[in-house]
Coordinates of C-alpha atoms in Angstrom, one line a residue:
Chain A
M22 CA 64.5 3.3 50.6
K23 CA 61.3 1.3 51.1
W24 CA 59.1 4.3 50.8
R25 CA 60.8 5.2 47.7
A26 CA 60.0 1.9 46.0
W27 CA 56.4 2.1 47.1
L28 CA 56.2 5.6 45.7
A29 CA 57.7 4.3 42.4
V30 CA 54.9 1.7 42.2
V31 CA 52.2 4.3 43.0
L32 CA 53.4 6.6 40.4
F33 CA 53.8 3.8 37.8
G34 CA 50.3 2.6 38.5
L35 CA 48.9 6.2 38.2
T36 CA 50.7 6.9 35.1
W37 CA 49.6 3.6 33.5
S38 CA 46.0 4.0 34.5
G39 CA 46.1 7.6 33.3
A40 CA 47.6 6.4 29.9
L41 CA 44.9 3.7 29.6
A42 CA 42.1 6.4 30.5
G43 CA 43.5 8.8 27.8
E44 CA 43.8 6.0 25.3
S45 CA 40.4 4.8 26.0
A46 CA 39.1 8.3 25.5
Q47 CA 40.9 8.6 22.2
L48 CA 39.6 5.1 21.0
S49 CA 36.5 5.2 18.7
C50 CA 34.2 2.4 17.7
E51 CA 35.8 2.2 14.2
D52 CA 39.2 1.6 15.6
C53 CA 38.2 -1.8 16.4
H54 CA 35.0 -2.5 14.5
V55 CA 36.6 -1.6 11.1
E56 CA 34.1 -3.6 9.1
A57 CA 31.0 -2.4 10.8
A58 CA 32.1 1.2 10.6
T59 CA 33.0 0.9 7.0
A60 CA 29.5 -0.7 6.2
F61 CA 27.8 1.9 8.3
G62 CA 29.6 4.7 6.7
R63 CA 28.3 3.7 3.3
S64 CA 24.7 3.9 4.6
A65 CA 22.3 6.9 4.4
M66 CA 21.8 6.7 8.1
S67 CA 25.4 7.8 8.7
R68 CA 24.8 10.9 6.8
A69 CA 21.2 11.5 7.7
A70 CA 21.8 15.2 8.8
S71 CA 23.9 16.0 5.8
M72 CA 22.1 14.8 2.9
P73 CA 21.2 17.5 0.3
T74 CA 17.5 16.4 0.4
F75 CA 17.2 16.6 4.1
L76 CA 19.0 20.0 4.4
A77 CA 16.8 21.4 1.6
E78 CA 13.7 20.4 3.4
W79 CA 15.1 21.2 6.8
K80 CA 15.8 24.9 5.6
R81 CA 12.4 25.1 3.9
E82 CA 10.5 24.0 6.8
G83 CA 12.2 26.4 9.2
E84 CA 15.2 24.7 10.3
D85 CA 13.4 22.9 13.2
A86 CA 15.9 21.4 15.7
A87 CA 13.6 18.6 16.5
C88 CA 14.5 17.1 13.1
F89 CA 18.0 16.1 14.5
G90 CA 16.3 13.9 17.2
C91 CA 16.4 11.3 14.5
H92 CA 18.7 12.6 11.8
A93 CA 21.6 13.2 14.2
P94 CA 20.8 12.6 17.8
S95 CA 24.4 13.1 18.8
G96 CA 25.3 15.7 16.5
G97 CA 27.5 15.3 13.5
A98 CA 26.7 14.3 10.0
G99 CA 24.2 11.7 10.9
V100 CA 23.3 8.9 13.0
Q101 CA 26.2 7.7 15.2
C102 CA 27.0 4.3 16.9
R103 CA 25.9 5.5 20.3
D104 CA 22.6 6.5 19.1
C105 CA 21.6 2.9 18.6
H106 CA 24.0 1.2 21.0
G107 CA 24.0 3.6 23.9
E108 CA 26.5 5.2 26.1
G109 CA 26.9 2.4 28.6
D110 CA 30.0 0.4 29.4
H111 CA 31.7 -1.6 26.7
P112 CA 30.7 -4.1 25.5
F113 CA 27.3 -2.9 24.9
S114 CA 24.2 -5.0 25.6
K115 CA 22.5 -6.6 22.7
L116 CA 20.1 -4.3 20.8
S117 CA 16.4 -5.1 20.8
V118 CA 15.2 -5.0 17.2
P119 CA 12.8 -3.8 16.0
E120 CA 12.1 -1.6 19.0
I121 CA 15.4 0.3 18.6
C122 CA 14.4 1.0 15.1
A123 CA 11.0 2.0 16.0
R124 CA 12.3 5.2 17.9
C125 CA 12.7 6.8 14.4
H126 CA 11.0 4.5 11.9
D127 CA 7.7 4.8 13.6
A128 CA 7.8 8.4 14.4
P129 CA 7.5 11.1 13.4
G130 CA 5.8 10.5 10.2
E131 CA 6.3 6.8 9.9
L132 CA 4.6 3.7 10.7
T133 CA 7.0 1.3 9.3
V134 CA 7.5 -0.7 12.4
R135 CA 4.1 -0.7 13.6
S136 CA 3.0 -2.1 10.3
F137 CA 5.7 -4.9 10.3
F138 CA 4.2 -6.1 13.7
Q139 CA 1.0 -6.7 11.8
S140 CA 2.7 -8.6 9.0
Q141 CA 2.9 -12.3 8.3
A142 CA 6.6 -11.7 7.9
F143 CA 6.9 -10.8 11.5
K144 CA 4.7 -13.9 12.5
D145 CA 7.2 -15.9 10.6
G146 CA 10.0 -14.5 12.4
A147 CA 11.5 -12.0 10.0
K148 CA 13.7 -9.2 11.4
C149 CA 14.3 -5.8 9.9
L150 CA 17.8 -6.6 9.4
D151 CA 17.1 -9.6 7.1
C152 CA 16.3 -7.2 4.4
H153 CA 17.8 -3.9 5.4
T154 CA 21.4 -4.8 6.1
K155 CA 23.9 -7.2 4.5
D156 CA 25.8 -4.9 2.1
Q157 CA 28.5 -6.3 -0.1
S158 CA 30.7 -7.0 2.6
G159 CA 28.1 -9.0 4.5
D160 CA 28.3 -6.8 7.5
L161 CA 25.1 -6.3 9.6
H162 CA 25.7 -2.5 9.7
G163 CA 25.3 -1.8 6.0
F164 CA 21.7 -0.5 6.3
A165 CA 19.9 0.0 3.0
G166 CA 16.6 0.7 1.7
P167 CA 15.2 1.3 -1.9
S168 CA 17.0 4.5 -2.4
R169 CA 20.5 3.2 -1.6
R170 CA 20.7 -0.2 -3.2
V171 CA 19.9 -0.9 -6.9
G172 CA 17.4 -3.8 -7.2
F173 CA 16.2 -3.5 -3.6
L174 CA 12.6 -3.3 -4.8
A175 CA 12.9 -6.1 -7.5
G176 CA 10.1 -8.7 -7.0
V177 CA 8.6 -6.8 -3.9
A178 CA 5.3 -6.1 -5.6
R179 CA 3.3 -7.9 -8.2
L180 CA 0.4 -6.5 -10.5
R181 CA -2.3 -8.4 -12.0
A182 CA -4.6 -7.0 -14.6
S183 CA -7.9 -8.2 -16.1
V184 CA -11.0 -7.0 -17.8
A185 CA -14.5 -8.1 -16.6
A186 CA -17.7 -7.7 -18.7
R187 CA -20.1 -5.8 -16.7
P188 CA -23.6 -4.5 -17.4
Q189 CA -22.2 -0.9 -17.6
G190 CA -19.4 -2.0 -20.0
D191 CA -15.8 -3.4 -19.6
V192 CA -14.2 -2.7 -16.3
A193 CA -10.4 -3.2 -15.8
V194 CA -9.5 -4.7 -12.4
V195 CA -5.9 -4.2 -11.3
S196 CA -4.6 -5.7 -8.1
I197 CA -1.5 -5.1 -6.2
S198 CA 0.2 -7.7 -3.8
H199 CA 3.5 -7.1 -2.1
S200 CA 5.9 -8.7 0.2
A201 CA 7.5 -5.7 1.8
G202 CA 6.6 -7.1 5.2
H203 CA 5.5 -3.6 6.3
A204 CA 3.4 -0.8 4.9
L205 CA 4.6 0.2 1.3
P206 CA 6.0 2.6 0.9
G207 CA 7.9 2.3 4.3
G208 CA 10.1 5.4 5.3
T209 CA 8.7 8.7 5.7
S210 CA 5.4 10.2 4.8
G211 CA 6.4 12.0 1.7
R212 CA 7.2 9.0 -0.3
A213 CA 4.5 7.2 -2.4
V214 CA 3.8 4.1 -4.6
W215 CA 1.7 5.1 -7.7
L216 CA -0.4 2.8 -9.7
V217 CA -0.5 4.3 -13.1
V218 CA -3.0 2.8 -15.5
E219 CA -3.1 3.9 -19.1
G220 CA -5.1 3.3 -22.1
I221 CA -2.7 2.8 -25.2
D222 CA -3.7 3.9 -28.6
D223 CA -2.7 2.4 -32.0
A224 CA 0.4 4.6 -32.2
G225 CA 1.5 3.5 -28.8
G226 CA 0.6 6.8 -27.2
S227 CA -1.3 7.4 -24.0
A228 CA -5.1 7.7 -24.8
W229 CA -6.0 8.2 -21.1
R230 CA -4.3 7.8 -17.7
V231 CA -5.6 7.1 -14.2
L232 CA -3.2 7.6 -11.2
T233 CA -3.8 6.1 -7.8
R234 CA -1.5 7.1 -5.1
F235 CA -0.6 5.0 -2.1
G236 CA 1.0 6.8 0.8
W237 CA 0.0 9.4 3.6
E238 CA -2.5 11.8 2.4
H239 CA -3.8 15.0 4.1
A240 CA -7.4 16.3 3.7
P241 CA -8.1 19.9 5.0
D242 CA -11.1 18.5 7.0
E243 CA -9.9 15.0 8.0
G244 CA -6.2 15.5 8.7
W245 CA -3.9 12.8 7.9
T246 CA -5.0 9.6 6.3
N247 CA -2.8 6.5 5.9
K248 CA -3.2 5.2 2.4
T249 CA -0.1 3.1 2.2
L250 CA -0.2 -0.4 0.9
Q251 CA -0.7 -2.6 3.9
P252 CA 1.3 -5.8 4.4
D253 CA -0.5 -9.0 3.3
R254 CA -3.4 -7.2 1.9
V255 CA -4.4 -7.0 -1.8
A256 CA -5.1 -3.5 -3.0
I257 CA -7.7 -3.3 -6.0
V258 CA -8.4 -0.6 -8.4
E259 CA -11.4 -0.8 -10.8
I260 CA -11.5 1.5 -13.9
G261 CA -14.4 1.8 -16.4
D262 CA -14.8 3.4 -19.8
L263 CA -11.7 1.7 -21.2
H264 CA -12.2 2.2 -24.9
R265 CA -12.3 6.0 -24.8
A266 CA -9.9 8.1 -26.8
G267 CA -9.2 5.0 -29.1
A268 CA -7.4 3.0 -26.4
Q269 CA -6.4 -0.4 -27.8
R270 CA -4.3 -1.8 -25.0
L271 CA -4.3 -1.3 -21.2
R272 CA -0.9 -0.7 -19.3
A273 CA -0.7 -0.8 -15.6
S274 CA 2.6 0.2 -13.9
L275 CA 3.5 0.3 -10.2
V276 CA 5.9 3.0 -9.6
Y277 CA 7.8 3.9 -6.5
Q278 CA 8.4 7.6 -5.9
F279 CA 11.3 8.5 -3.6
T280 CA 10.5 12.3 -3.6
A281 CA 7.5 14.1 -2.1
G282 CA 4.9 15.8 -4.4
E283 CA 3.0 15.0 -7.4
Y284 CA 3.8 12.2 -9.9
D285 CA 4.5 14.5 -12.7
A286 CA 6.7 16.9 -10.8
P287 CA 9.9 17.8 -12.4
E288 CA 12.0 16.7 -9.5
A289 CA 10.1 13.4 -9.0
V290 CA 12.5 10.4 -8.8
H291 CA 10.8 7.2 -9.7
E292 CA 11.6 3.4 -9.9
R293 CA 9.3 1.1 -11.7
M294 CA 8.3 -1.9 -9.5
D295 CA 6.1 -3.9 -11.9
E296 CA 4.3 -3.5 -15.3
V297 CA 1.7 -5.4 -17.0
E298 CA -0.3 -5.2 -20.2
L299 CA -3.2 -6.6 -22.0
S300 CA -5.2 -6.1 -25.1
L301 CA -8.5 -4.3 -25.0
T302 CA -9.3 -4.7 -28.7
S303 CA -10.0 -8.6 -28.8
R304 CA -11.4 -11.1 -26.6
K305 CA -8.7 -13.1 -27.7
P306 CA -5.0 -12.2 -26.5
Chain B
M15 CA -7.4 -39.6 9.9
R16 CA -10.8 -39.5 11.5
Y17 CA -10.9 -35.8 10.4
A18 CA -9.7 -36.3 7.0
L19 CA -12.6 -38.1 5.4
P20 CA -15.4 -35.6 6.5
F21 CA -13.0 -32.7 5.6
I22 CA -12.5 -34.2 2.1
A23 CA -16.2 -34.7 1.8
I24 CA -16.9 -31.1 2.7
V25 CA -14.2 -29.6 0.6
M26 CA -14.1 -31.7 -2.6
V27 CA -11.9 -29.3 -4.5
T28 CA -12.0 -30.1 -8.1
I29 CA -8.8 -29.3 -10.1
V30 CA -8.9 -28.8 -13.7
S31 CA -5.6 -28.4 -15.3
A32 CA -5.6 -27.6 -18.9
G33 CA -1.9 -27.9 -19.1
T34 CA -1.9 -31.5 -18.0
G35 CA -5.1 -32.3 -19.9
L36 CA -7.0 -33.2 -16.8
A37 CA -10.8 -32.6 -17.3
G38 CA -13.3 -31.6 -14.6
G39 CA -13.8 -34.2 -11.9
A40 CA -10.2 -34.7 -10.6
V41 CA -10.0 -34.1 -6.9
T42 CA -7.2 -32.1 -5.4
P43 CA -5.5 -33.9 -2.6
L44 CA -5.9 -32.2 0.8
S45 CA -2.5 -31.2 0.9
E46 CA -2.9 -29.0 -2.1
F47 CA -5.9 -27.4 -0.8
G48 CA -4.0 -26.4 2.2
F49 CA -1.3 -24.9 -0.3
L50 CA -4.1 -22.7 -1.7
I51 CA -4.9 -21.4 1.7
E52 CA -1.5 -20.7 2.6
Q53 CA -0.9 -18.8 -0.7
V54 CA -3.9 -16.7 -0.1
K55 CA -2.8 -15.9 3.3
K56 CA 0.7 -15.0 2.5
N57 CA -0.6 -12.6 -0.3
T58 CA 2.5 -13.4 -2.5
G59 CA 0.3 -13.2 -5.7
E60 CA 1.5 -16.6 -6.8
V61 CA -2.1 -17.8 -7.0
F62 CA -4.4 -15.4 -8.9
V63 CA -7.9 -15.4 -7.3
I64 CA -11.0 -14.5 -9.4
D65 CA -14.6 -14.3 -8.3
V66 CA -17.1 -15.2 -11.0
R67 CA -20.2 -15.0 -9.0
D68 CA -22.5 -12.1 -9.4
R69 CA -21.3 -8.7 -8.3
V70 CA -23.4 -8.5 -5.1
A71 CA -22.2 -11.8 -3.8
Y72 CA -18.6 -10.8 -4.4
L73 CA -19.2 -7.5 -2.4
Y74 CA -20.7 -9.3 0.4
G75 CA -17.6 -11.4 1.0
T76 CA -15.0 -13.2 -1.0
V77 CA -11.8 -15.1 -0.7
T78 CA -9.1 -12.6 0.6
G79 CA -7.5 -10.7 -2.5
A80 CA -9.9 -12.0 -5.1
V81 CA -10.7 -9.7 -8.0
Y82 CA -14.2 -9.6 -9.7
A83 CA -13.9 -11.2 -13.1
G84 CA -17.6 -10.9 -14.2
T85 CA -20.0 -13.9 -14.7
T86 CA -19.2 -14.5 -18.5
P87 CA -16.1 -16.3 -19.5
E88 CA -16.2 -14.8 -23.0
G89 CA -16.2 -11.3 -21.4
Y90 CA -12.9 -12.0 -19.5
I91 CA -9.6 -10.7 -20.6
G92 CA -6.4 -11.8 -18.7
D93 CA -3.0 -10.1 -18.6
G94 CA -1.2 -13.3 -20.1
R95 CA 0.9 -13.7 -17.0
G96 CA -0.8 -17.1 -16.4
G97 CA 0.2 -19.1 -13.5
P98 CA -2.2 -20.9 -11.0
V99 CA -5.6 -19.3 -10.6
L100 CA -8.2 -20.2 -8.2
V101 CA -11.9 -19.6 -9.5
I102 CA -14.6 -18.8 -7.0
T103 CA -18.0 -19.9 -8.1
Q104 CA -21.5 -19.8 -6.6
G105 CA -22.1 -23.2 -5.3
D106 CA -21.8 -26.2 -7.6
A107 CA -21.7 -24.4 -11.0
P108 CA -22.8 -26.1 -14.1
A109 CA -19.9 -28.2 -15.6
E110 CA -20.5 -26.6 -18.8
L111 CA -19.8 -23.2 -17.3
L112 CA -16.7 -24.7 -15.7
E113 CA -15.3 -25.9 -18.9
Q114 CA -16.0 -22.4 -20.5
W115 CA -14.1 -20.7 -17.7
E116 CA -11.3 -23.4 -18.0
E117 CA -10.9 -22.9 -21.7
R118 CA -11.0 -19.1 -21.5
L119 CA -8.4 -18.9 -18.5
A120 CA -6.2 -21.5 -20.3
T121 CA -6.2 -19.1 -23.2
F122 CA -4.3 -16.5 -21.1
G123 CA -1.9 -19.0 -19.8
H124 CA -3.3 -20.0 -16.5
D125 CA -2.2 -23.4 -15.3
P126 CA -3.3 -25.0 -13.0
I127 CA -6.9 -23.8 -12.6
Y128 CA -8.6 -24.7 -9.4
F129 CA -12.4 -24.8 -9.1
L130 CA -13.8 -25.2 -5.6
D131 CA -16.4 -28.0 -5.6
G132 CA -19.3 -26.4 -3.7
G133 CA -18.0 -23.0 -4.4
F134 CA -17.2 -20.1 -2.0
A135 CA -19.2 -21.9 0.7
S136 CA -16.7 -24.8 0.9
W137 CA -14.0 -22.3 1.3
V138 CA -15.8 -20.6 4.2
K139 CA -16.4 -24.0 5.9
V140 CA -12.9 -24.8 6.1
D141 CA -12.1 -21.4 7.4
G142 CA -10.2 -20.1 4.3
P143 CA -9.4 -16.6 4.5
V144 CA -12.1 -14.1 3.6
H145 CA -12.7 -10.5 3.3
L146 CA -15.1 -7.7 2.3
P147 CA -13.6 -6.5 -0.8
E148 CA -14.7 -2.9 -0.3
G149 CA -11.8 -2.6 2.3
A150 CA -9.4 -3.5 -0.5
F151 CA -10.7 -0.9 -3.1
A152 CA -8.5 2.1 -3.7
I153 CA -9.9 5.1 -5.3
P154 CA -8.0 6.7 -8.1
G155 CA -7.1 10.3 -8.1
T156 CA -5.5 12.7 -5.6
L157 CA -7.9 15.4 -5.2
P158 CA -9.0 16.9 -2.7
F159 CA -6.1 15.2 -0.9
V160 CA -3.1 17.1 -0.3
I161 CA 0.1 15.3 -1.0
P162 CA 2.8 15.8 1.7
R163 CA 5.1 18.6 0.5
G164 CA 8.2 17.2 2.2
L165 CA 9.5 13.6 3.0
C166 CA 8.8 14.0 6.6
E167 CA 5.8 15.7 8.2
L168 CA 7.4 16.3 11.5
N169 CA 5.2 14.9 14.4
T170 CA 2.3 14.0 12.2
P171 CA 0.7 11.7 11.1
A172 CA 2.5 9.0 13.2
K173 CA 2.7 8.8 16.9
V174 CA 5.8 8.2 18.9
Y175 CA 6.2 4.5 19.5
P176 CA 5.4 3.8 23.1

């Protein structure tokens, strides 16, 4: 009888461990980490490979499989838990931020993390998660940027405009400061920030307009050029011949463009970051 | 303390506040001068910095983020947003000129208005942040540049993070 008892114990043990293994194989991260999974599920990262904008561009550019290296490293609709947290034993080791972010947010086509390392914000101890997480639930997996959270860009950039009398005539000077803590715009190379300076006539119409684009640009002979707004640096635009076409006022707007292409493209999606006006007709405001 | 007196002697920042009725001559406490440097370093835009020296002097180096405002107060137009303004002068500018700038800037809501006693040279002596403004200039227009067609230009222009 003794051998039967041992056999029962062994069989029970095997069955129990098998059940555990089966259960473990079926458990997913969200079964236990409900809040984190819910918050992450609302993020664009979780759908990075299934967003219409991505799919349209992916198809247009020849359906390059390399895109999924960032948009869905483990397959599926987008980034998954293991893509950042790894495949190791549970519990996973603490993530190293921002290095883990840099794998995709520095390349290809980005320098967000590298520019962050150059910023005063980094020197002051700021973390990526300070601004780019904390959705309504307060969970640290609710990743968001300007395209996903209303008001995200509020107060990030500030314009100042003035007019200086110069020998060649009045010159408008518009300066841009920002506190993004990294290059602005961050994100991929197709995004841009536009400074739109307009002369406004008596009727309130646009007498003239000068556009300045901040973002990545490409020149046939020079290749790619980084013309993003760098952290902790003021950008200055000077514009002359202000009074042409009956301009009475000057309006400067800083506009974030989420879509690639020209400012006036029909499909362009904009959000105004700041706007300032001054009178050109009088030396008194 | 042994560094404080020479420091004050060198810097001698004069604050003229139209809002508080202070006329030229009041000296900014050392702590407030440090505040100015910190604000300029952080580039928050809280303190607007204008350079009223001649154009060549400005281009050869100025306070980081300073914009060129011309040499004549009557020719200056502000945006009305007001707030603190730091005025960069050439050396010890005549009191009459400072008063004209003070009046002009107050018209556009600036308060307080800071003048550096000794001008730009004083700022340099205390290692205030400076730059060549040419590096801050952005050129309007997009041609002949080609704007990226897509949101992600795969494998260019950035390099893979090491």
